[in-house]
Every structure is written in structure tokens, then in C-alpha cells.
GROMACS .gro file of C-alpha atoms in nm:
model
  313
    1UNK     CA    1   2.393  -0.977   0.975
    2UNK     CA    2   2.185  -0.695   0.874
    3UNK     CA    3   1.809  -0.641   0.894
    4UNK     CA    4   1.562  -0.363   0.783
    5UNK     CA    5   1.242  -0.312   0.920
    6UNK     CA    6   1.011  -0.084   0.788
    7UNK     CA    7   0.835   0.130   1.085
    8UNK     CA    8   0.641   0.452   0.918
    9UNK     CA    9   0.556   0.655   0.689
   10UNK     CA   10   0.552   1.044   0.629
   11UNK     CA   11   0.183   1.014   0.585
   12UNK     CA   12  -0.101   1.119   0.870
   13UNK     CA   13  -0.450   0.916   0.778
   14UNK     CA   14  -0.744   1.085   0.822
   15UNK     CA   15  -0.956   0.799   0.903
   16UNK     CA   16  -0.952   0.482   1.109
   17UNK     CA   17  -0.826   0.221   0.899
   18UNK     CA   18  -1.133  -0.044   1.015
   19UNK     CA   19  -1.063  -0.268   0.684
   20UNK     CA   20  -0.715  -0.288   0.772
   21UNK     CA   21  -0.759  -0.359   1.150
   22UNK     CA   22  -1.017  -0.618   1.042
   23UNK     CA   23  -0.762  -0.790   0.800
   24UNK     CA   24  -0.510  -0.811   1.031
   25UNK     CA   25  -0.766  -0.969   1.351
   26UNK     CA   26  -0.885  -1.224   1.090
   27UNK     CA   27  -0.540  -1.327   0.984
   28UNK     CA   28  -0.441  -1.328   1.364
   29UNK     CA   29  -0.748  -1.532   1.459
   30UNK     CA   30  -0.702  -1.812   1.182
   31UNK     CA   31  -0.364  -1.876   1.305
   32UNK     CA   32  -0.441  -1.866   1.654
   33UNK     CA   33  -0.754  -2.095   1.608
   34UNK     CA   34  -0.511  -2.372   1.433
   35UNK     CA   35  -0.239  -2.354   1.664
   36UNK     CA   36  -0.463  -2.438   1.938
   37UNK     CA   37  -0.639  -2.692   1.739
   38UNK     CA   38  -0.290  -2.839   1.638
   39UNK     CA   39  -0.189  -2.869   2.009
   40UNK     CA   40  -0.501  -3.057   2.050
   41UNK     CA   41  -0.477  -3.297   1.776
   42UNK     CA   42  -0.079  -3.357   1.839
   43UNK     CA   43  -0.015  -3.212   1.443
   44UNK     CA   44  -0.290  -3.389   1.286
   45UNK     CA   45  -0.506  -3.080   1.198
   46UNK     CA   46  -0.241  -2.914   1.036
   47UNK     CA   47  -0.252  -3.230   0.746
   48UNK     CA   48  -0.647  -3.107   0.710
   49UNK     CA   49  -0.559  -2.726   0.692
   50UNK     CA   50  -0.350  -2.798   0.409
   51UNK     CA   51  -0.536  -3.013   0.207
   52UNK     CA   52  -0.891  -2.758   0.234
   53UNK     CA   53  -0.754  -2.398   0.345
   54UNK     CA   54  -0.401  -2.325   0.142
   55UNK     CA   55  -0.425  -2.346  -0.214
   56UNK     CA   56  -0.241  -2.626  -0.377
   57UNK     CA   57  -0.271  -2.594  -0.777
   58UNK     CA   58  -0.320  -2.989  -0.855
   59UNK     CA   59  -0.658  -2.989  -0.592
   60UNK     CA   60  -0.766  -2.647  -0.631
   61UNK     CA   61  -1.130  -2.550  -0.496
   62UNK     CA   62  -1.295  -2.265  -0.531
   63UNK     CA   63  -1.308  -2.181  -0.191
   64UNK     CA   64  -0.912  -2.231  -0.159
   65UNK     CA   65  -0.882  -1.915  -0.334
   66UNK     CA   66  -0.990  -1.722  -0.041
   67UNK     CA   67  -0.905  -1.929   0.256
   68UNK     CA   68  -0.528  -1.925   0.157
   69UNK     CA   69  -0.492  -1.516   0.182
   70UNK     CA   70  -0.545  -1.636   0.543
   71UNK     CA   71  -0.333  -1.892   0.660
   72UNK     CA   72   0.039  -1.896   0.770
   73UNK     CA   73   0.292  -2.160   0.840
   74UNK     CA   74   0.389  -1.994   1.208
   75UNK     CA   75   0.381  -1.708   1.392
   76UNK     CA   76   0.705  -1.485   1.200
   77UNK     CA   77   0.581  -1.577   0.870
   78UNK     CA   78   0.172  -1.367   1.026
   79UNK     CA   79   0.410  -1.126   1.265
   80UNK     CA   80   0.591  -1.009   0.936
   81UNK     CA   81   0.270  -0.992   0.708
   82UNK     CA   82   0.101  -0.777   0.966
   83UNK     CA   83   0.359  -0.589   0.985
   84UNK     CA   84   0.336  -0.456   0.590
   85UNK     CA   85  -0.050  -0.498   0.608
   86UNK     CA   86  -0.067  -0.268   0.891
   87UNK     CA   87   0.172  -0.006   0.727
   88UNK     CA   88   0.051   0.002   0.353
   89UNK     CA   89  -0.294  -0.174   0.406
   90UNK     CA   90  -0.349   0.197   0.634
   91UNK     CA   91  -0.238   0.447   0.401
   92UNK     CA   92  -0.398   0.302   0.060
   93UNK     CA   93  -0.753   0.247   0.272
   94UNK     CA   94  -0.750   0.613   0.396
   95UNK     CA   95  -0.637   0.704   0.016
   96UNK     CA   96  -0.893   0.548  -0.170
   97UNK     CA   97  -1.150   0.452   0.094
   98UNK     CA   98  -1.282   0.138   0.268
   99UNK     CA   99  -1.500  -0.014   0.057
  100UNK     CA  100  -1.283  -0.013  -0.209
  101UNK     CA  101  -0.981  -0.155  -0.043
  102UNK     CA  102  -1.174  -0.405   0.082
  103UNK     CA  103  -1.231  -0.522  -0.311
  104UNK     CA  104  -0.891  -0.440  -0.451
  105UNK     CA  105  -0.715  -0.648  -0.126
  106UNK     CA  106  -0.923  -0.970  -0.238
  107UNK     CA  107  -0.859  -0.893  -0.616
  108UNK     CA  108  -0.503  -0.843  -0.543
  109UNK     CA  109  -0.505  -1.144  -0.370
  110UNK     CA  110  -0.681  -1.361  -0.655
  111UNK     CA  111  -0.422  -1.196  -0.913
  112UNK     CA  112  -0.161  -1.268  -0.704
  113UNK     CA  113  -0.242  -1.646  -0.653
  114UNK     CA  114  -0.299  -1.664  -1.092
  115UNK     CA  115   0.061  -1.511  -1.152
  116UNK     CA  116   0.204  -1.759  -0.853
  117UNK     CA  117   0.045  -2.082  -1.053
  118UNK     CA  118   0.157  -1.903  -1.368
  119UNK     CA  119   0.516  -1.925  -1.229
  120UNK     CA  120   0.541  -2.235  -1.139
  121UNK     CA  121   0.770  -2.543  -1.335
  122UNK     CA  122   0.353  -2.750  -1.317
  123UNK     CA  123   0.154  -2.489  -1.322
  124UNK     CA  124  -0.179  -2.615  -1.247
  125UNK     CA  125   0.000  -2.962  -1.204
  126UNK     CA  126   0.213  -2.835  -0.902
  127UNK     CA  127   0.145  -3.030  -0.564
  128UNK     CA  128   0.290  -2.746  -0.401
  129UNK     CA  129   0.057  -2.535  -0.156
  130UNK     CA  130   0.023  -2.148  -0.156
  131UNK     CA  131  -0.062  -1.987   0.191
  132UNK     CA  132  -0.050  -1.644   0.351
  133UNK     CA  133  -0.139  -1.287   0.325
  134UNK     CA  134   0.180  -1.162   0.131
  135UNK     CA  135   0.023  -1.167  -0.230
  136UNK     CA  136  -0.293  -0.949  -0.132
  137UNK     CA  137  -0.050  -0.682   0.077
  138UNK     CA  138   0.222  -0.713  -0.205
  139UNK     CA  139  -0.096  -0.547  -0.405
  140UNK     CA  140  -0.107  -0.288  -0.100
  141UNK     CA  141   0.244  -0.199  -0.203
  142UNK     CA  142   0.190  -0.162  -0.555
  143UNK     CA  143  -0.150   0.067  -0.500
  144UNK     CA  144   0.068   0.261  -0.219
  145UNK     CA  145   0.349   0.271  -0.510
  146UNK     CA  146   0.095   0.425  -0.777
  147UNK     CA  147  -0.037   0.652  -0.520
  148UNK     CA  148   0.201   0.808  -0.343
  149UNK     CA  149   0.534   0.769  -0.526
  150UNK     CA  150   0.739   1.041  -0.346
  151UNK     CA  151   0.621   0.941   0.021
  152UNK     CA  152   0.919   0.794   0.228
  153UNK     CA  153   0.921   0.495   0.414
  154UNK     CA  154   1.117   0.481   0.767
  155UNK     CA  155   1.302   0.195   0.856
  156UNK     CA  156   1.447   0.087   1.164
  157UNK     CA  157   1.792  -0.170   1.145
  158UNK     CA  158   1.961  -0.361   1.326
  159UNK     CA  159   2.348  -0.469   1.235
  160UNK     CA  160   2.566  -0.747   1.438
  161UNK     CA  161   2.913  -0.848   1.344
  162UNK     CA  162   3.093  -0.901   1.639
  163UNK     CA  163   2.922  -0.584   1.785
  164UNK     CA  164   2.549  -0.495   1.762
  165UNK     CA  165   2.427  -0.172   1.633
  166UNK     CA  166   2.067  -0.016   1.530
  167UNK     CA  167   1.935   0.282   1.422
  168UNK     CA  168   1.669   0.461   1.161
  169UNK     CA  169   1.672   0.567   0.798
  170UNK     CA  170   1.413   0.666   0.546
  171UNK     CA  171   1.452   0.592   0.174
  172UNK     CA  172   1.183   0.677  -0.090
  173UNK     CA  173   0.930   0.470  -0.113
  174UNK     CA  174   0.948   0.389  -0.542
  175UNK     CA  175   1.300   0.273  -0.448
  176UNK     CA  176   1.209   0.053  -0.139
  177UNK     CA  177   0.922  -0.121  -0.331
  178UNK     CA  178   1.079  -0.125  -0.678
  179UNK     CA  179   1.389  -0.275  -0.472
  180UNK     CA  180   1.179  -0.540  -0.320
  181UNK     CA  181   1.037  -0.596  -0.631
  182UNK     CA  182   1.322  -0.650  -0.823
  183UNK     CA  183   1.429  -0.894  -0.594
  184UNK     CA  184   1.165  -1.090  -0.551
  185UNK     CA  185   1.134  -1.099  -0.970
  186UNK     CA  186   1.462  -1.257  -0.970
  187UNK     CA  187   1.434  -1.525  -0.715
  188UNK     CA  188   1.048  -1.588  -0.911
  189UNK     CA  189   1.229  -1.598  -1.251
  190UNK     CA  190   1.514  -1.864  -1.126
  191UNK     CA  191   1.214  -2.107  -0.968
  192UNK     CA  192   1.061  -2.092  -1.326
  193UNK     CA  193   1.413  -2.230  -1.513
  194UNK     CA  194   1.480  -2.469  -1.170
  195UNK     CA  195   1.249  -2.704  -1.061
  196UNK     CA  196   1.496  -2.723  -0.747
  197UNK     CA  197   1.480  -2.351  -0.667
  198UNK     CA  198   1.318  -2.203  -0.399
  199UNK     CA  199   1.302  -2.164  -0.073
  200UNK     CA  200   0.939  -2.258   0.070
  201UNK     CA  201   0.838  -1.840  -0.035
  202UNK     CA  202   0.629  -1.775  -0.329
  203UNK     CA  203   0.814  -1.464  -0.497
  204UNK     CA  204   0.558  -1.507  -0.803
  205UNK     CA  205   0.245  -1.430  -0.589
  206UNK     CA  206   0.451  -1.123  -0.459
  207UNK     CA  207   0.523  -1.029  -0.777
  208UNK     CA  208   0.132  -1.092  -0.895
  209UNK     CA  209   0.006  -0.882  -0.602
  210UNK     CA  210   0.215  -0.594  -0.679
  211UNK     CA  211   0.174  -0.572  -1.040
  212UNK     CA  212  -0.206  -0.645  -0.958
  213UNK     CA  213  -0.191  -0.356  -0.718
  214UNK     CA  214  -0.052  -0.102  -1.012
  215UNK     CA  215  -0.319  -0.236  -1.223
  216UNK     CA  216  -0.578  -0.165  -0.956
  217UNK     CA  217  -0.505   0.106  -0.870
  218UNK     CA  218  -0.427   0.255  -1.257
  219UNK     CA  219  -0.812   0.203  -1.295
  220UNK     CA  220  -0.962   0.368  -1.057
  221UNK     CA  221  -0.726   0.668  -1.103
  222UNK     CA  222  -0.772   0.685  -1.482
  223UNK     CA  223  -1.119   0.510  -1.545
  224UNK     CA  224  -1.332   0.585  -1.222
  225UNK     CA  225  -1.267   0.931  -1.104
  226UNK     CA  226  -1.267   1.062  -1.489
  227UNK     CA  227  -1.690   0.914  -1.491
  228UNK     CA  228  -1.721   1.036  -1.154
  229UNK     CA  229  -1.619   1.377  -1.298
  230UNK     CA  230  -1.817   1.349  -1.630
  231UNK     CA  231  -2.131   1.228  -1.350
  232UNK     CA  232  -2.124   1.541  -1.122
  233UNK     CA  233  -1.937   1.812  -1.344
  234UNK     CA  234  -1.669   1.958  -1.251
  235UNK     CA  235  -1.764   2.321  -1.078
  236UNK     CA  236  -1.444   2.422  -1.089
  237UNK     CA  237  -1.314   2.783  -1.213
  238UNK     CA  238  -1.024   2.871  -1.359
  239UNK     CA  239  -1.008   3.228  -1.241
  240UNK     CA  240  -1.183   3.237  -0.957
  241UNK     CA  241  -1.303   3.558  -0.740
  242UNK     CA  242  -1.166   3.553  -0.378
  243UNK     CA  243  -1.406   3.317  -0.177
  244UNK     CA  244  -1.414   3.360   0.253
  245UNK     CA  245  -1.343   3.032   0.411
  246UNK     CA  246  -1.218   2.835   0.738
  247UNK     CA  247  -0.913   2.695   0.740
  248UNK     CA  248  -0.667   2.563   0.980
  249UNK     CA  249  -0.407   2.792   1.145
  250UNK     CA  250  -0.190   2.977   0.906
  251UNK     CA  251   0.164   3.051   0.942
  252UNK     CA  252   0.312   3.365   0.940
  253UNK     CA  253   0.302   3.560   0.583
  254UNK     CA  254   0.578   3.690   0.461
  255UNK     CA  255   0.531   4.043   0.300
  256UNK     CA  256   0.683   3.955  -0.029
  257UNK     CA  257   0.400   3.655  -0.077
  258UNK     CA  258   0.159   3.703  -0.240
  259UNK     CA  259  -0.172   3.509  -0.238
  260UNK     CA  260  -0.229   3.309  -0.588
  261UNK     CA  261  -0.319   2.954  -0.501
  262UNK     CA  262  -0.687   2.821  -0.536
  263UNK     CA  263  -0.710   2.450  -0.366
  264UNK     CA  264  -1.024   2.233  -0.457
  265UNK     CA  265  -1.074   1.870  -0.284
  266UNK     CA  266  -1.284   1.727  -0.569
  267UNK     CA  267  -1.634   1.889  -0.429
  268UNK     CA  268  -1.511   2.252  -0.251
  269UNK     CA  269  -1.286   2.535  -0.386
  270UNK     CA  270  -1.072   2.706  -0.133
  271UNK     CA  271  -0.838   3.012  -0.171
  272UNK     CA  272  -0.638   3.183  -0.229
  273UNK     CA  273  -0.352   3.092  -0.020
  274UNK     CA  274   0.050   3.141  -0.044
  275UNK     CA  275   0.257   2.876  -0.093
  276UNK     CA  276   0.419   2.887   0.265
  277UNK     CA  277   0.074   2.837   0.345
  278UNK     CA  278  -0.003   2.560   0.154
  279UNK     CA  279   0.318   2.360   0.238
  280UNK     CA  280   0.224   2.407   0.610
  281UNK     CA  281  -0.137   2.243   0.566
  282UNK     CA  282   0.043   1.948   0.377
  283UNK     CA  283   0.272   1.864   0.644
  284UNK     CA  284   0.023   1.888   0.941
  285UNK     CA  285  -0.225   1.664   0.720
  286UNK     CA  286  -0.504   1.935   0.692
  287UNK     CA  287  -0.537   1.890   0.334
  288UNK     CA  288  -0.514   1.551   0.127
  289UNK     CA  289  -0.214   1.496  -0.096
  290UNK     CA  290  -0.489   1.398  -0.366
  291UNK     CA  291  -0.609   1.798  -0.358
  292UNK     CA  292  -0.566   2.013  -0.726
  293UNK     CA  293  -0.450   2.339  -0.719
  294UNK     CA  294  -0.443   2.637  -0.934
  295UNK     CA  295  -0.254   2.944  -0.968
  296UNK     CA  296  -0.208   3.242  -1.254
  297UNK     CA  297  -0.030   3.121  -1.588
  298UNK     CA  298  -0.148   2.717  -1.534
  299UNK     CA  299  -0.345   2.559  -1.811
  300UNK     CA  300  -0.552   2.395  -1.584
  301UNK     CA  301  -0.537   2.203  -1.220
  302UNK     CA  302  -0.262   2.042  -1.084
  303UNK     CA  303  -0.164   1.791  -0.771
  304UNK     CA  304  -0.099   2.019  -0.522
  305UNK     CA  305   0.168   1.735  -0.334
  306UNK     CA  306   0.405   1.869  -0.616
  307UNK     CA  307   0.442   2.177  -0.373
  308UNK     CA  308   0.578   1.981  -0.082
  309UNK     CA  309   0.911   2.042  -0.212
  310UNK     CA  310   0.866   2.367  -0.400
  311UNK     CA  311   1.150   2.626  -0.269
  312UNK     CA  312   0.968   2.969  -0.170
  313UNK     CA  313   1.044   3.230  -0.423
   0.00000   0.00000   0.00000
């Protein structure tokens, strides 16, 4: 038997993730509260959490909507949702900010639970009910998929046939997620033709959240920042004269570099660095992935996290 874990990311957040924390404490609670109350009622609670907290299509409410992003059946189907949530529900809240990860979560959520009931043999007939967190974080994928494409995702795994072994690996994170997606397309796609197909997981929410997450996501990259920009102005110049700044600790210059990189973080223009330089402050985190850069012969600004990998001339 084989199984994958995913453990990190090559990404450093620059803020507490309070949204995600919160997520995670209210998913923990809900469970907690029900297993105590279904200790106390010998099982019988668990027949009213289902019929009023997870969302069953046939006897929808409104409030059913909501309530089901927080309920799970036991304690490895919340231990593996916190799990993602805590890895990808991080990174996309320090990427795009709090408040609004806090909205696309719940709208992930919503679009994930409308694709799940579109996916279903009854549709809005189905008796079937829909519970957990997976649908809302399966958006966190597909924002942390939009976002940061090239990132890598480590993984620790454990093997066992006849002998046990584990170790780590890292994979990129497009083929991870497009992998998972994939996957869970397929099994989503066969419970559509087979009434008798499944297995007690709702791959069509996944699939929902994720392509609710791209779609998110695909907005506010394309539709809000370009107002924000038309709002403020942009300040930016294209040939700009040497400006003094503070910045973190450079590395070493090699004589042969040369200077030519202007950095601006959406409201301050820094520069000019070397690329050496540059490639240093990505990997200790002192500069956002998100940040432009400019150099002699571009057009205009550019994402500077295509330098990560840029061999020094």
C-alpha cells in the first residue's frame, strides 16, 4: 500500500493566516460538539444533524448551504480536510488577503455544492446528503493553482509491502492538483452514468470547488486589480532614475553584474538591483512573488517570480 501526504510548500507567508486558523477551529469545534452530543444521546443526534446541518438535495434549506461546509462523518474524514485547509487555505489568504478569502472560501463552497447536485443521477431529487469542508478547500486548490502555478508541493509517503518504507518528495504543484483533479473528474463522471457508483465521497463538489476556485480567482486577477489600477494610476516609470532605498541584506555582487532591475510592489518602486540579488530576496521571502519588474529592452512590467529560475548570465 502506498500513501502520499502532502506536508509543505516552497512558499514563506507573510502574515498570520487568522481566516484559515478560524476555519479550521470552527470545523474542529462542530465535530467535537456532535460527537459529544452523540455520546449523550446513544446516536440519536446524529439522525437530527443530518436532516438540518448536511445538505441533502430533495430537503434543501437555505441554511443547509452553509452548515454542510462544516460537518464531517468522523474524525479522518475533518483530520484530512484540515490537513489541505491548513496548507492551501494559508498560502491563497496571505496571497490575496483575508477578507477576501474569507468570501471566495464560502463562494467556493456554494459553487461547489451547485456542481455536486448538478452531478448527481436526481439532481435536486437525490436523498443523498452532502457534508464536509472538501468542496470550499478544493476551491483553495484551484485559487492556489491560478496563483502560484510553478510552486512545489512536498509530500511525505509511506510504502508497506511486506516491508515498510517512508520518505519525502516534491512534485509541482499544476501536476499534483491537475492530477487530483483528473481523478476525481473521472470517479464524478462514472457516478453520473451509474446510479450504483460511488463510494460515500462527492468527487463533483471537488470538482465544483476547484473549477470555482479558477473562476475566483481569474476575477480578481483580471477584473479587480486592472480597476484598482485604473482607480489609483499607476506611478510607475519605465526608465526610471536610480532611487536610494532599504532593503534586506544583499548577497555578494559579482563584478560582471550589472545593476538593471527596477522592482515595484503595486504602490513603491525599488531599484535597481542584479539578478543574483533579486533571486536571493525571492527565496528568503523579502519580496512577494506577485512583485513586477523591469529591466532595459522590456516593453513594459513583468512578474518578477519568472526570475526564480533564470540562470545568471
Amino acid at each position: 500500500m502506498f500513501i502520499a501526504i502532502p506536508v509543505g510548500m516552497n512558499y514563506r507567508a507573510e502574515r498570520l493566516p487568522l481566516v484559515t486558523f478560524f476555519l479550521i477551529g470552527l470545523n474542529t469545534l462542530v465535530y467535537l460538539v456532535s460527537l459529544i452530543c452523540s455520546f449523550q444521546t446513544d446516536g440519536d443526534s446524529n439522525i437530527w444533524i443530518f436532516e438540518h446541518l448536511w445538505l441533502t438535495p430533495s430537503a434543501c434549506t437555505w441554511y443547509a448551504c452553509v452548515t454542510s461546509m462544516f460537518v464531517h462523518a468522523g474524525f479522518f474524514h475533518l483530520f484530512g480536510n484540515m490537513i489541505f485547509l491548513f496548507l492551501f487555505g494559508s498560502c491563497v489568504e496571505d496571497l490575496i488577503g483575508r477578507l477576501r478569502f474569507a468570501i471566495f472560501y464560502l463562494l467556493g463552497g456554494l459553487l461547489a455544492e451547485i456542481v455536486y447536485i448538478a452531478m448527481v443521477p436526481e439532481h435536486f431529487m437525490s436523498p443523498r446528503p452532502m457534508g464536509g469542508a472538501s468542496g470550499a478547500i478544493s476551491a483553495c486548490m484551484g485559487m492556489y493553482l491560478l496563483l502560484r502555478a510553478d510552486a512545489d508541493i512536498e509530500f511525505k509517503y509511506f510504502f508497506w509491502f511486506i516491508y515498510i518504507r517512508a520518505g519525502d518528495f516534491e512534485i509541482p504543484a499544476w501536476l499534483a492538483i491537475t492530477f487530483w483533479f483528473v481523478k476525481d473528474l473521472f470517479w464524478a463522471v462514472l457516478g453520473m452514468t451509474s446510479k450504483h457508483a460511488g463510494s460515500g465521497v462527492a468527487f463533483g463538489a471537488h470538482v465544483g470547488g476547484l473549477l470555482g476556485g479558477l473562476a475566483l480567482v481569474a476575477i480578481y486577477k483580471w477584473v479587480v486589480e486592472r480597476r484598482e489600477t485604473v482607480t489609483t494610476g499607476d506611478n510607475r516609470i519605465i526608465k526610471p532614475e536610480r532611487i536610494r532605498i532599504t532593503v534586506p541584506p544583499r548577497p555578494a555582487v559579482s563584478a560582471a553584474e550589472t545593476p538593471t532591475i527596477y522592482l515595484h510592489d503595486g504602490t513603491q518602486q525599488t531599484g535597481p538591483f542584479t539578478l543574483s540579488q533579486v533571486q536571493a530576496m525571492l527565496q528568503c521571502g523579502s519580496i512577494s512573488r506577485e512583485t513586477e519588474y523591469w529591466s532595459e529592452g522590456l516593453d513594459d512590467w513583468q512578474g518578477v517570480a519568472e526570475l526564480s529560475s533564470r540562470p545568471l548570465e
